[in-house]
Each structure stands twice: as structure tokens, then as C-alpha cells.
Amino acid sequence: MNEFLMGVLASTVATALIAIVVKWIWPTFKDRCLYSGIRVVGAWEITEVRNGKNVKVGKIELTQQGRIVKGTSTRTKTRDGKKSERNFHYHGFINGHQVTLIFEDAKGVGFDTGTYVFTVQNDSNTMVGMATFHGKTENKIVSEPRTLIKVVS
């Protein structure tokens, strides 16, 4: 009976150690030691071109683990220039200098969803790309240029 309990205890300890390695140690090691690509972690201002002018329309906060990118944003202006407080969730990945993010309304309002595809510029503080989504007023798929500029703290 004593050997049985020792076996159960050893199995429990081994399972706990594996869980700790898989959950915390391996992802950190993989991100810091095995990933050598670009980093996009931090706050970025979202800029759109409206009537020939660059307009700041919100901020996005990105986190990253290896190639995987996640984030949230707050949109402060609508496409027609009105005040807004909409929040969005993002998830995606990096491949080379390209960042691809899928976004969706945090509240599911209108089930707004779309994609951002950006190229990180050589200065690592600017991303230039396109947002593609269903435009409600146009009732069709819309692609518009977007620029993300890193907020330097």
C-alpha cells in the first residue's frame, strides 16, 4: 500500500511539474530565446486619411508572444468624424515584417469584424497597411489605408 501511495504522489508531482513547464516556462523560453523576429508590443496610435488629412482615430495596445499578437483598441472617432468610444479585440500573427490581425467589436455590437494587414517599417515605430471590413453605410466590403504610429513612453 505504501508503494501505491508513493506512486500516486510521484505521478501528481510529475504532472504538476509538466503543467508548470508547459504553462509558464516553455512559452517564456520560446518567446525570449527562440523567436528572433520583430516586436510590436506597446501602444500605437491609429491614423486614417480623411479628406486628404491624417486623422488620429484611436489607440491600440498590442501584446506579443513569439509570432502571436493580441490586443485591444479604443476608437475615439468614427469614419465620418463623430465622437466614438468603441472597443475592439485583436488576435493575429507576425510573418517577417507583416502583421495580420483579425478584429471584432468587444461588445459584439453589430458583429463588426474585419482585418488589419500591416507592414512594419524599418524604423520599427510605424506600421502601414489596410483595414478591411464590411462598411454598413456602403453595404459592401471596404478596404482603407491605416497607419499605426508607436507611442513612445
Tab-separated table of C-alpha atoms in Angstrom:
chain	number	residue	atom	x	y	z
A	1	MET	CA	0.000	0.000	0.000
A	2	ASN	CA	2.896	2.337	0.804
A	3	GLU	CA	4.362	1.826	-2.678
A	4	PHE	CA	0.987	2.632	-4.234
A	5	LEU	CA	0.742	5.950	-2.370
A	6	MET	CA	4.318	6.829	-3.338
A	7	GLY	CA	3.423	6.100	-6.972
A	8	VAL	CA	0.347	8.344	-6.783
A	9	LEU	CA	2.362	11.125	-5.131
A	10	ALA	CA	5.174	10.832	-7.703
A	11	SER	CA	2.631	10.958	-10.561
A	12	THR	CA	0.942	14.013	-9.055
A	13	VAL	CA	4.253	15.840	-8.635
A	14	ALA	CA	5.345	14.930	-12.173
A	15	THR	CA	2.015	16.165	-13.592
A	16	ALA	CA	2.319	19.434	-11.682
A	17	LEU	CA	5.887	19.969	-12.917
A	18	ILE	CA	4.867	19.295	-16.527
A	19	ALA	CA	1.929	21.691	-16.182
A	20	ILE	CA	4.209	24.436	-14.810
A	21	VAL	CA	6.733	23.959	-17.620
A	22	VAL	CA	4.037	23.924	-20.331
A	23	LYS	CA	2.065	26.862	-18.920
A	24	TRP	CA	4.811	29.277	-17.809
A	25	ILE	CA	8.395	28.218	-18.503
A	26	TRP	CA	8.206	26.940	-22.112
A	27	PRO	CA	6.233	29.902	-23.579
A	28	THR	CA	8.601	32.399	-21.956
A	29	PHE	CA	11.675	30.477	-23.127
A	30	LYS	CA	10.264	30.099	-26.632
A	31	ASP	CA	9.415	33.814	-26.844
A	32	ARG	CA	12.699	35.136	-25.461
A	33	CYS	CA	15.184	32.597	-26.791
A	34	LEU	CA	13.725	31.038	-29.937
A	35	TYR	CA	11.849	33.984	-31.514
A	36	SER	CA	14.152	36.500	-33.167
A	37	GLY	CA	11.647	38.464	-35.264
A	38	ILE	CA	10.295	41.953	-34.900
A	39	ARG	CA	8.478	43.119	-31.785
A	40	VAL	CA	5.278	45.182	-31.859
A	41	VAL	CA	4.456	45.263	-28.144
A	42	GLY	CA	3.104	48.549	-26.840
A	43	ALA	CA	0.669	51.346	-27.574
A	44	TRP	CA	0.090	52.566	-31.136
A	45	GLU	CA	-1.969	55.496	-32.447
A	46	ILE	CA	-4.358	54.564	-35.258
A	47	THR	CA	-4.316	57.099	-38.096
A	48	GLU	CA	-6.668	57.281	-41.090
A	49	VAL	CA	-6.706	59.544	-44.121
A	50	ARG	CA	-9.908	61.628	-44.220
A	51	ASN	CA	-10.404	64.395	-46.787
A	52	GLY	CA	-6.697	64.310	-47.610
A	53	LYS	CA	-5.623	64.721	-43.969
A	54	ASN	CA	-4.161	62.273	-41.458
A	55	VAL	CA	-6.619	61.943	-38.569
A	56	LYS	CA	-5.914	60.143	-35.276
A	57	VAL	CA	-8.943	57.949	-34.645
A	58	GLY	CA	-7.885	55.794	-31.702
A	59	LYS	CA	-5.243	53.741	-29.934
A	60	ILE	CA	-4.377	50.066	-29.970
A	61	GLU	CA	-2.408	48.252	-27.258
A	62	LEU	CA	-0.583	45.151	-28.512
A	63	THR	CA	0.950	42.225	-26.646
A	64	GLN	CA	3.102	39.566	-28.233
A	65	GLN	CA	4.392	36.120	-27.509
A	66	GLY	CA	6.660	34.919	-30.292
A	67	ARG	CA	4.737	35.296	-33.569
A	68	ILE	CA	1.355	35.540	-31.814
A	69	VAL	CA	-0.062	39.063	-31.368
A	70	LYS	CA	-3.105	40.097	-29.330
A	71	GLY	CA	-4.515	43.461	-28.470
A	72	THR	CA	-7.343	45.825	-27.657
A	73	SER	CA	-8.197	49.211	-29.058
A	74	THR	CA	-10.436	52.143	-28.374
A	75	ARG	CA	-11.757	54.031	-31.357
A	76	THR	CA	-12.291	57.699	-30.491
A	77	LYS	CA	-13.676	58.864	-33.869
A	78	THR	CA	-15.999	57.240	-36.383
A	79	ARG	CA	-15.205	57.213	-40.097
A	80	ASP	CA	-17.461	60.241	-40.568
A	81	GLY	CA	-15.644	62.202	-37.818
A	82	LYS	CA	-18.122	61.801	-34.953
A	83	LYS	CA	-17.002	61.037	-31.396
A	84	SER	CA	-16.838	57.346	-30.513
A	85	GLU	CA	-15.914	55.073	-27.603
A	86	ARG	CA	-15.946	51.674	-29.298
A	87	ASN	CA	-13.582	48.949	-28.144
A	88	PHE	CA	-12.197	46.126	-30.259
A	89	HIS	CA	-10.271	42.899	-29.589
A	90	TYR	CA	-7.490	41.731	-31.902
A	91	HIS	CA	-5.648	38.483	-32.484
A	92	GLY	CA	-3.205	37.523	-35.178
A	93	PHE	CA	0.420	36.858	-36.004
A	94	ILE	CA	3.646	38.209	-37.468
A	95	ASN	CA	5.340	36.753	-40.522
A	96	GLY	CA	8.552	38.569	-41.396
A	97	HIS	CA	7.600	42.260	-41.395
A	98	GLN	CA	3.903	41.614	-41.979
A	99	VAL	CA	1.414	41.824	-39.107
A	100	THR	CA	-2.014	40.309	-39.735
A	101	LEU	CA	-4.745	40.971	-37.163
A	102	ILE	CA	-8.391	39.985	-37.047
A	103	PHE	CA	-10.538	42.400	-35.066
A	104	GLU	CA	-14.031	42.282	-33.630
A	105	ASP	CA	-16.199	44.622	-31.609
A	106	ALA	CA	-15.646	43.912	-27.900
A	107	LYS	CA	-19.392	44.034	-27.202
A	108	GLY	CA	-20.429	42.252	-30.369
A	109	VAL	CA	-22.408	45.350	-31.383
A	110	GLY	CA	-23.443	44.797	-34.973
A	111	PHE	CA	-20.992	41.899	-35.063
A	112	ASP	CA	-18.369	44.218	-36.544
A	113	THR	CA	-15.325	42.273	-37.588
A	114	GLY	CA	-12.512	42.731	-40.072
A	115	THR	CA	-8.790	42.519	-40.643
A	116	TYR	CA	-5.723	44.701	-40.424
A	117	VAL	CA	-2.712	43.799	-42.554
A	118	PHE	CA	0.343	45.940	-41.879
A	119	THR	CA	3.970	46.104	-42.882
A	120	VAL	CA	6.291	47.169	-40.072
A	121	GLN	CA	8.592	49.876	-41.410
A	122	ASN	CA	12.356	49.894	-40.866
A	123	ASP	CA	12.084	52.421	-38.027
A	124	SER	CA	10.034	49.819	-36.039
A	125	ASN	CA	7.800	52.695	-34.918
A	126	THR	CA	5.459	52.789	-37.921
A	127	MET	CA	3.152	50.205	-39.458
A	128	VAL	CA	1.484	50.922	-42.792
A	129	GLY	CA	-1.324	48.830	-44.197
A	130	MET	CA	-5.001	48.301	-44.829
A	131	ALA	CA	-8.144	47.699	-42.806
A	132	THR	CA	-10.773	45.544	-44.494
A	133	PHE	CA	-14.293	45.226	-43.100
A	134	HIS	CA	-17.967	45.399	-44.013
A	135	GLY	CA	-18.973	49.056	-44.291
A	136	LYS	CA	-22.511	49.413	-43.040
A	137	THR	CA	-23.222	52.679	-44.813
A	138	GLU	CA	-21.799	51.372	-48.088
A	139	ASN	CA	-23.266	47.866	-47.578
A	140	LYS	CA	-20.151	46.302	-49.060
A	141	ILE	CA	-16.613	45.252	-48.186
A	142	VAL	CA	-14.396	48.299	-47.661
A	143	SER	CA	-10.592	48.458	-47.646
A	144	GLU	CA	-8.995	51.617	-46.325
A	145	PRO	CA	-5.401	52.587	-45.584
A	146	ARG	CA	-4.335	52.757	-41.954
A	147	THR	CA	-1.124	53.788	-40.278
A	148	LEU	CA	-0.081	52.820	-36.776
A	149	ILE	CA	2.473	55.026	-35.048
A	150	LYS	CA	4.176	53.780	-31.890
A	151	VAL	CA	3.502	55.839	-28.781
A	152	VAL	CA	6.900	56.493	-27.241
A	153	SER	CA	6.761	56.467	-23.451
